[in-house]
Coordinates of C-alpha atoms in Angstrom, one line a residue:
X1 CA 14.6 3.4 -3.7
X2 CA 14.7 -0.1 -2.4
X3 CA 11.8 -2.4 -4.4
X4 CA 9.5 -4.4 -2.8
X5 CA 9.3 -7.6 -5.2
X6 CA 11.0 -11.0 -5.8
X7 CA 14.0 -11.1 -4.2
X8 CA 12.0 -9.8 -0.4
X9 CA 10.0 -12.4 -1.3
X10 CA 12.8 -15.3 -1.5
X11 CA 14.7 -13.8 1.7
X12 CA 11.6 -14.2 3.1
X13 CA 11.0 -18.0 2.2
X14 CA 14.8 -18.9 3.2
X15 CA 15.0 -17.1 6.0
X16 CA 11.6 -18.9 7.4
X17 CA 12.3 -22.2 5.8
X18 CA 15.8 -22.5 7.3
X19 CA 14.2 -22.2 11.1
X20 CA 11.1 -24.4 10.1
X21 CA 13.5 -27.2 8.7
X22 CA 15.3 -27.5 12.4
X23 CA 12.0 -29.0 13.5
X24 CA 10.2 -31.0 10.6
X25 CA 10.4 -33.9 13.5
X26 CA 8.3 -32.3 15.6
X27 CA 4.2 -33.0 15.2
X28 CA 2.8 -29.7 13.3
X29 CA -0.7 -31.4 12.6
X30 CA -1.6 -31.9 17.0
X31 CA 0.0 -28.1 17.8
X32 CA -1.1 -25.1 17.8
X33 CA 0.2 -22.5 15.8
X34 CA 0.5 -19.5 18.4
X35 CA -2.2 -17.9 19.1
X36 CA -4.4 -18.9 16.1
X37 CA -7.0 -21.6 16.1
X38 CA -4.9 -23.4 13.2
X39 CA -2.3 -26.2 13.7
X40 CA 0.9 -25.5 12.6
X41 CA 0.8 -28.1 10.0
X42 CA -2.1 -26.1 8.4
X43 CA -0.7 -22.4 8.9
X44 CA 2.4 -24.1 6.6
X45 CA -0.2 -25.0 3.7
X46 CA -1.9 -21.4 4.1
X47 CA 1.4 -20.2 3.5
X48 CA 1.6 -21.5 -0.1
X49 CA -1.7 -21.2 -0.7
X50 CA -1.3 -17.6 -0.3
X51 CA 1.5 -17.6 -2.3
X52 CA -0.3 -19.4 -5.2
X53 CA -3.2 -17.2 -5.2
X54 CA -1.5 -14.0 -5.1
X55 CA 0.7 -15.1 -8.5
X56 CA -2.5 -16.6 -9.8
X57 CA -4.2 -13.2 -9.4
X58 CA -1.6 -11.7 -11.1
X59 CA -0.8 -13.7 -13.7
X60 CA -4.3 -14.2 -14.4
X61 CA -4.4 -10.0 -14.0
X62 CA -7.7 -10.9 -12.6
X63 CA -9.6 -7.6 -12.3
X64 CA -13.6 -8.1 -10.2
X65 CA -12.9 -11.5 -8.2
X66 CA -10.3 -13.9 -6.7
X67 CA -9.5 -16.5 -9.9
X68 CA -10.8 -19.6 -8.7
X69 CA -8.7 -22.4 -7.6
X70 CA -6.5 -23.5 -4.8
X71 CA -4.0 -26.3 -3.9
X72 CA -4.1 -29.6 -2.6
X73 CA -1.0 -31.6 -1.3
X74 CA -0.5 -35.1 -1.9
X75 CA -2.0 -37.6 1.0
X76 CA 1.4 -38.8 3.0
X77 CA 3.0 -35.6 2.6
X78 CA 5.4 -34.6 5.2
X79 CA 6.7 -31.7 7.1
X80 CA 9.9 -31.3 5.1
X81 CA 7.4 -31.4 1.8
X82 CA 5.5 -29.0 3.1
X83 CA 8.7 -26.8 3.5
X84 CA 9.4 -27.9 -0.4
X85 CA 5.9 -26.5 -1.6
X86 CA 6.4 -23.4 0.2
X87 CA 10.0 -23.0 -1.1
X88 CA 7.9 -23.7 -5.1
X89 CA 5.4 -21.7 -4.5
X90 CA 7.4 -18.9 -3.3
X91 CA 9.5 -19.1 -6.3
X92 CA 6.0 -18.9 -8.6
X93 CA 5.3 -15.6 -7.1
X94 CA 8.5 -14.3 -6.9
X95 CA 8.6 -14.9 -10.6
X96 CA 5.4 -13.5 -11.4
X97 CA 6.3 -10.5 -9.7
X98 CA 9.7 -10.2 -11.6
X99 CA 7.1 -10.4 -15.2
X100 CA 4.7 -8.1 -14.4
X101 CA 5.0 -4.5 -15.5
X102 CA 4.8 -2.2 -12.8
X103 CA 1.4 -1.0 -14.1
X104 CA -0.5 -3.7 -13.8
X105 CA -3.1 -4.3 -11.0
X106 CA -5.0 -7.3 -9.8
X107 CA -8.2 -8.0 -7.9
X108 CA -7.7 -8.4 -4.0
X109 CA -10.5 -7.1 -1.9
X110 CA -9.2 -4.8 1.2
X111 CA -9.5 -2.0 1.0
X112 CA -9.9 -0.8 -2.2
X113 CA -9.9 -3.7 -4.8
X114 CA -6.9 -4.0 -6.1
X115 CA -3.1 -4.1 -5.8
X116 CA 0.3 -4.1 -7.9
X117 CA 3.0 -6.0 -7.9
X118 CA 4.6 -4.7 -4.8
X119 CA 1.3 -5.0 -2.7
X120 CA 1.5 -8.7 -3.7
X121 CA 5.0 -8.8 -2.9
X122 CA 4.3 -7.0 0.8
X123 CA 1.4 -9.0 1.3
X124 CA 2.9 -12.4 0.6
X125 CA 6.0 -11.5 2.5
X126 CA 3.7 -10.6 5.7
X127 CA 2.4 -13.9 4.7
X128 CA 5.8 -15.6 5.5
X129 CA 7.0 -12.9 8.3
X130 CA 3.8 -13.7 10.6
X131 CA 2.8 -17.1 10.4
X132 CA 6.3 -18.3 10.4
X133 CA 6.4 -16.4 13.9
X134 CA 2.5 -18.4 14.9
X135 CA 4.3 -21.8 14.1
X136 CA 7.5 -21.1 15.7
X137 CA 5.7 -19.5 19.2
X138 CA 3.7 -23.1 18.5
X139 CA 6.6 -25.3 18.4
X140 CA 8.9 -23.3 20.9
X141 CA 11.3 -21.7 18.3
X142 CA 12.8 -18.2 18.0
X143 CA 12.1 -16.4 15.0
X144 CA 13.7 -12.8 14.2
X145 CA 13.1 -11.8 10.4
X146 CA 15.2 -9.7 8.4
X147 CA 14.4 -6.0 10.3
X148 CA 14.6 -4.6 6.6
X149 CA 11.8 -7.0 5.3
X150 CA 9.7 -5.8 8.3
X151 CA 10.6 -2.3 7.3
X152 CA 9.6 -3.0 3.6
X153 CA 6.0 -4.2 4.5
X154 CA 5.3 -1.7 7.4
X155 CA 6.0 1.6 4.4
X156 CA 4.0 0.0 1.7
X157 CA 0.7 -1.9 3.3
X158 CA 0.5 -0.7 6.8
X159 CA 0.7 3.2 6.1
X160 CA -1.9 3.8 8.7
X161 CA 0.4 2.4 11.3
X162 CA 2.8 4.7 13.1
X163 CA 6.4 3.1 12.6
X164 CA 8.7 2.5 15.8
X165 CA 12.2 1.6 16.9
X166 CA 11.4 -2.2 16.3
X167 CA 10.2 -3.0 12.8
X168 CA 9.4 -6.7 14.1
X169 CA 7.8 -5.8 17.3
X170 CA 5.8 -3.4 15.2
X171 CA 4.6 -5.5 12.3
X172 CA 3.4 -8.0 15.5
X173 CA 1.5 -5.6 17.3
X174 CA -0.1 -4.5 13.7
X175 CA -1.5 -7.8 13.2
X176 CA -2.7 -8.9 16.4
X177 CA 0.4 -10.9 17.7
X178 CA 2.6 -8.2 20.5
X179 CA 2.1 -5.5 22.7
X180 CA 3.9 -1.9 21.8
X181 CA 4.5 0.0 25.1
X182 CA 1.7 3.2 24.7
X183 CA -0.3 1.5 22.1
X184 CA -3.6 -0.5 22.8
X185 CA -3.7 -4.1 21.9
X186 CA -5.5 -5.0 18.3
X187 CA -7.9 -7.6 17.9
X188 CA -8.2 -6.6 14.8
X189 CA -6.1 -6.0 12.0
X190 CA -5.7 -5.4 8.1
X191 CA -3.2 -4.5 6.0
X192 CA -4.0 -1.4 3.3
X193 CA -2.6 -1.1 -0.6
X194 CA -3.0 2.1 -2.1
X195 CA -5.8 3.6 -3.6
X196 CA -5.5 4.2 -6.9
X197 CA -8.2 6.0 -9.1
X198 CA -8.6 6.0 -12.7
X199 CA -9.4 8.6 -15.6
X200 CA -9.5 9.1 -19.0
X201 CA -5.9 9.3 -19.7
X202 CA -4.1 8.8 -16.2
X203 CA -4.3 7.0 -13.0
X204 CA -4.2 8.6 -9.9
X205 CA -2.1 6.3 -7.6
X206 CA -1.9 6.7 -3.9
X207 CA 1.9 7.0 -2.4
X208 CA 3.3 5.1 0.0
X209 CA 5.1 6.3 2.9
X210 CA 8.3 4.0 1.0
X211 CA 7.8 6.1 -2.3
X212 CA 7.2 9.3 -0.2
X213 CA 10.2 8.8 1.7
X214 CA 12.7 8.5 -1.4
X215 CA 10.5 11.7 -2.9
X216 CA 11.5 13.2 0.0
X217 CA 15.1 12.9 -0.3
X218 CA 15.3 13.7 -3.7
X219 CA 14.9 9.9 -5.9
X220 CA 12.0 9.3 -7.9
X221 CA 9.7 7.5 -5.6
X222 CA 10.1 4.0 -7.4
X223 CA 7.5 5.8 -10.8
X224 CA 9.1 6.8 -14.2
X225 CA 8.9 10.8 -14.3
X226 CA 8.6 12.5 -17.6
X227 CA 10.9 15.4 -17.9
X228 CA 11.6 17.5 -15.5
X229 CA 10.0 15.6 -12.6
X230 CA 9.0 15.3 -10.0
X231 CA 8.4 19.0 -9.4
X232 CA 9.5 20.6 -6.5
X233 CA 5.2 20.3 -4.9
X234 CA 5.1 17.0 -5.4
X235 CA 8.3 16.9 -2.9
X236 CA 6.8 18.8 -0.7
X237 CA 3.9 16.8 -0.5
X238 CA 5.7 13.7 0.0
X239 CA 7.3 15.2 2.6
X240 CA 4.2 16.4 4.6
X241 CA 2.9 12.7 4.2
X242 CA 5.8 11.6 5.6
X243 CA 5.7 13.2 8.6
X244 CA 2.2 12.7 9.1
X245 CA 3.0 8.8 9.4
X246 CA 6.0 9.3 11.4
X247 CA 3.4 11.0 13.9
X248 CA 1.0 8.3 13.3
X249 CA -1.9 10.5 11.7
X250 CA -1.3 9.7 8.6
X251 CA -4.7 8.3 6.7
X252 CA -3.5 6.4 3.4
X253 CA -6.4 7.9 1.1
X254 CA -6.0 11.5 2.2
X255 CA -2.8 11.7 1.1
X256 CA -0.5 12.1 -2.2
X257 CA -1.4 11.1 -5.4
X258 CA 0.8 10.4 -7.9
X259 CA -0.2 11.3 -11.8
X260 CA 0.6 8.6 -14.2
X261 CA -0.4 8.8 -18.1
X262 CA -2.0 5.4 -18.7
X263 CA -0.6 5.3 -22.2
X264 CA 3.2 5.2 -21.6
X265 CA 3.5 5.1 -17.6
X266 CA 4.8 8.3 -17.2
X267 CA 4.5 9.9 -14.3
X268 CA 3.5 13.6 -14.9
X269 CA 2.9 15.5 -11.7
X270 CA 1.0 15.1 -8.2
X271 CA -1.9 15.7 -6.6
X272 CA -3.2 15.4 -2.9
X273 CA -4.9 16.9 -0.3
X274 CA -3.2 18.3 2.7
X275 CA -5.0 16.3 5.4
X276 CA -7.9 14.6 6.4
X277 CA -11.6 16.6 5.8
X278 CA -11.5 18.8 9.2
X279 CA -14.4 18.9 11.5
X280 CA -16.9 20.8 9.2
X281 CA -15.9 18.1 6.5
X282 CA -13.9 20.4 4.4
X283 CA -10.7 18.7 2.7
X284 CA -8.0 21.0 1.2
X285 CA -6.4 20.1 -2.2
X286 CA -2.8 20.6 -4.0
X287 CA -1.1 19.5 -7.4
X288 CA 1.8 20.4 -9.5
X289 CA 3.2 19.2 -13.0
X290 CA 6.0 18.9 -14.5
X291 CA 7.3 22.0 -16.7
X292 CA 7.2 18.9 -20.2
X293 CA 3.4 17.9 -19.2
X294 CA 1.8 21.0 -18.9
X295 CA -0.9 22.4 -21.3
X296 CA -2.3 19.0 -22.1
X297 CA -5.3 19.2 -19.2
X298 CA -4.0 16.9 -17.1
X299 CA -4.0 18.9 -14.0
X300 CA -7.6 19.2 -14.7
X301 CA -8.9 16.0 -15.4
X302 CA -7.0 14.6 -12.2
X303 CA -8.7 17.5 -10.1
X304 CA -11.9 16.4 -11.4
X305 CA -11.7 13.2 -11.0
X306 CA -9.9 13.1 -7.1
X307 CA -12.4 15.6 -6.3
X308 CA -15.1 13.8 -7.3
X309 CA -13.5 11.0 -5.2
X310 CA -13.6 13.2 -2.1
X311 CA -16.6 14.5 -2.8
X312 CA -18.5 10.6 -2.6
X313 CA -17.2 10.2 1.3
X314 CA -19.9 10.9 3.7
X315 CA -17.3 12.8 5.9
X316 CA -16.8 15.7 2.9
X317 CA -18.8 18.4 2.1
X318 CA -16.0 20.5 0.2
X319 CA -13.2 20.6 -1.5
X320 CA -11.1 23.8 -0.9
X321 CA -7.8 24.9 -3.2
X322 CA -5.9 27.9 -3.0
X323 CA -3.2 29.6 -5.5
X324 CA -1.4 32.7 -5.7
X325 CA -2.9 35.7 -7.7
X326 CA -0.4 35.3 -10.4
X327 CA -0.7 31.9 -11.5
X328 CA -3.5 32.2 -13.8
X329 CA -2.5 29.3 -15.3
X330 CA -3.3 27.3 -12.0
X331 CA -6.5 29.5 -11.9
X332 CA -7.9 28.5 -15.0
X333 CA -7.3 24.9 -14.2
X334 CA -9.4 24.9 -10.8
X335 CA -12.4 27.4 -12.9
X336 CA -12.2 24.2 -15.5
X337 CA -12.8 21.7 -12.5
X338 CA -15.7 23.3 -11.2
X339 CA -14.5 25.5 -8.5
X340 CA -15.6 29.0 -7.4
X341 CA -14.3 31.7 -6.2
X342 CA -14.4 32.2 -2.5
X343 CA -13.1 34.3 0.8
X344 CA -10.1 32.8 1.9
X345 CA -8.3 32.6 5.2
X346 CA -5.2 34.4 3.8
X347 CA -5.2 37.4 1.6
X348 CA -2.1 36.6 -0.5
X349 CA -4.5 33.6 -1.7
X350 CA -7.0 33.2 -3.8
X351 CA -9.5 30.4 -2.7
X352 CA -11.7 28.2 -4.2
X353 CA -14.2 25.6 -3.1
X354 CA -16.2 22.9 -4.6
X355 CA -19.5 21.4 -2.8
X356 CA -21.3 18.6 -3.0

């Protein structure tokens, strides 16, 4: 699958930095950057201040708070030097991102408190992507971005957002800045890395619609599989979450985890639930593993722990899994989670449930 890391984020910077350099002559400090309150000449510093905090966070793999520091031009610095710190400070973060194991994760606050590498990369490139656009609609420019860029950030931080024929146009109306015909205006906006939840020996990390789409079709989802994997389930689950998004029902942290062992980076099965909880706040949960993983209790300690996860939203008041009468291996694993034995909508299945 296509990677979401240094090289997006250097198309990003030349692309923007080649339009912005046709009008250092203008005056970016008395106009308005689009519809924001900032000048133009500011929303050019925000851009590599961005970009200097997200490689400082990683670098610094900070892990409860933003590290704290920021940067200060020079006093007389112009336009074009402003275009020169971006162009630096894009190529600090593109190589941070090129240094850091896929693994590691870093402390940024929406939504859930942390992002890898290619969170960073999406988020700085929406960094570049947008408020290139607010200082180009400020100084009468035309801006059209790489539509693959667009494509890259909309399938890894907006999976909440149903995609459409225009990657641009929708990554605009996502943030606040276009109309989509059919779709209400937003006045407010944020993008969303995945969830990822930890246990004892693995980390449970949620799959993007990018990652679900290559599952899909066969690849590996951008994670290093143990033997054997992924398993045919963990397919099938990307592929459920994939249409869900295309239908634009998709809600990131009710979808498909990913198991990875935490002490080689393996990935060793999946694990999700098959929608959002339903109306009596009942969420229904799958998993699979791959043939080399099993018998280690893996499946088990993930069920616990995403379970447990569901089970701490106000909106849940069960957990309900199903398997088929002969897998008693599958049985055993849901008894050793803390599930009972229930009546079941389908009488091939055995159902279990686990309440609050």
């Amino acid at each position: 699958m296509r990677t979401m890391g240094g090289d997006q984020v250097e198309e990003a910077v030349a692309d923007a930095v080649a339009l912005l350099r046709t009008a250092t002559d203008r005056d970016w400090e008395g106009t308005r950057a689009g519809r924001l309150e900032w000048s133009c000449r500011y929303t050019a510093e925000h851009i590599a201040d961005d970009f200097v905090f997200y490689a400082g966070q990683l670098a610094g793999r900070a892990v409860d708070t933003c590290v704290p520091f920021e940067i200060t031009l020079d006093d007389g610095t112009d336009n074009a030097g402003v275009l020169h710190v971006i162009e630096t400070t894009g190529a600090l973060l593109a190589a941070t991102l090129r240094t850091t194991p896929r693994e590691v994760r870093a402390f940024h606050p929406y939504p859930f408190r942390s992002a890898n590498r290619e969170g960073f990369a999406a988020m700085g490139v929406t960094e570049v992507l947008v408020h290139t656009h607010d200082i180009a609609e400020g100084l009468g420019l035309t801006y059209e971005p790489p539509a693959g860029l667009c494509e890259d950030v909309l399938t890894r931080i907006f999976p909440h957002v149903q995609p459409g024929p225009d990657h641009w146009r929708t990554l605009l109306w996502a943030t606040g800045r276009g109309e989509l015909p059919g779709r209400a205006p937003l006045t407010e906006w944020r993008w969303n890395n995945n969830l990822v939840i930890p246990t004892d020996r693995l980390t449970l990390q949620g799959v993007t619609p990018a990652a679900a789409a290559d599952l899909a079709a066969g690849g590996d989802g951008g994670f290093a599989w143990v033997d054997g994997g992924p398993y045919q389930g963990t397919r099938d689950g990307a592929g459920i979450l994939l249409k869900a998004y295309e239908a634009g029902v998709h809600r990131p942290e009710w979808g498909v985890f990913t198991l990875v062992r935490t002490e080689d980076g393996r990935a060793v099965g999946g694990m999700g639930f098959h929608g959002a909880p339903d109306e009596d706040g009942r969420v229904e949960i799958g998993y699979d593993l791959a043939e080399a993983a099993r018998g280690h209790g893996y499946a088990t300690e993930a069920l616990r722990a995403l379970s447990a996860w569901a089970l701490e939203r106000e909106e849940v008041t069960s957990v309900f899994a199903t398997t088929e009468p002969g897998n008693t291996a599958s049985q055993a694993v849901i008894a050793r989670a803390g599930f009972t034995r229930v009546a079941g909508d389908d009488e091939e299945q055995f159902a279990y449930e686990l309440r609050r």
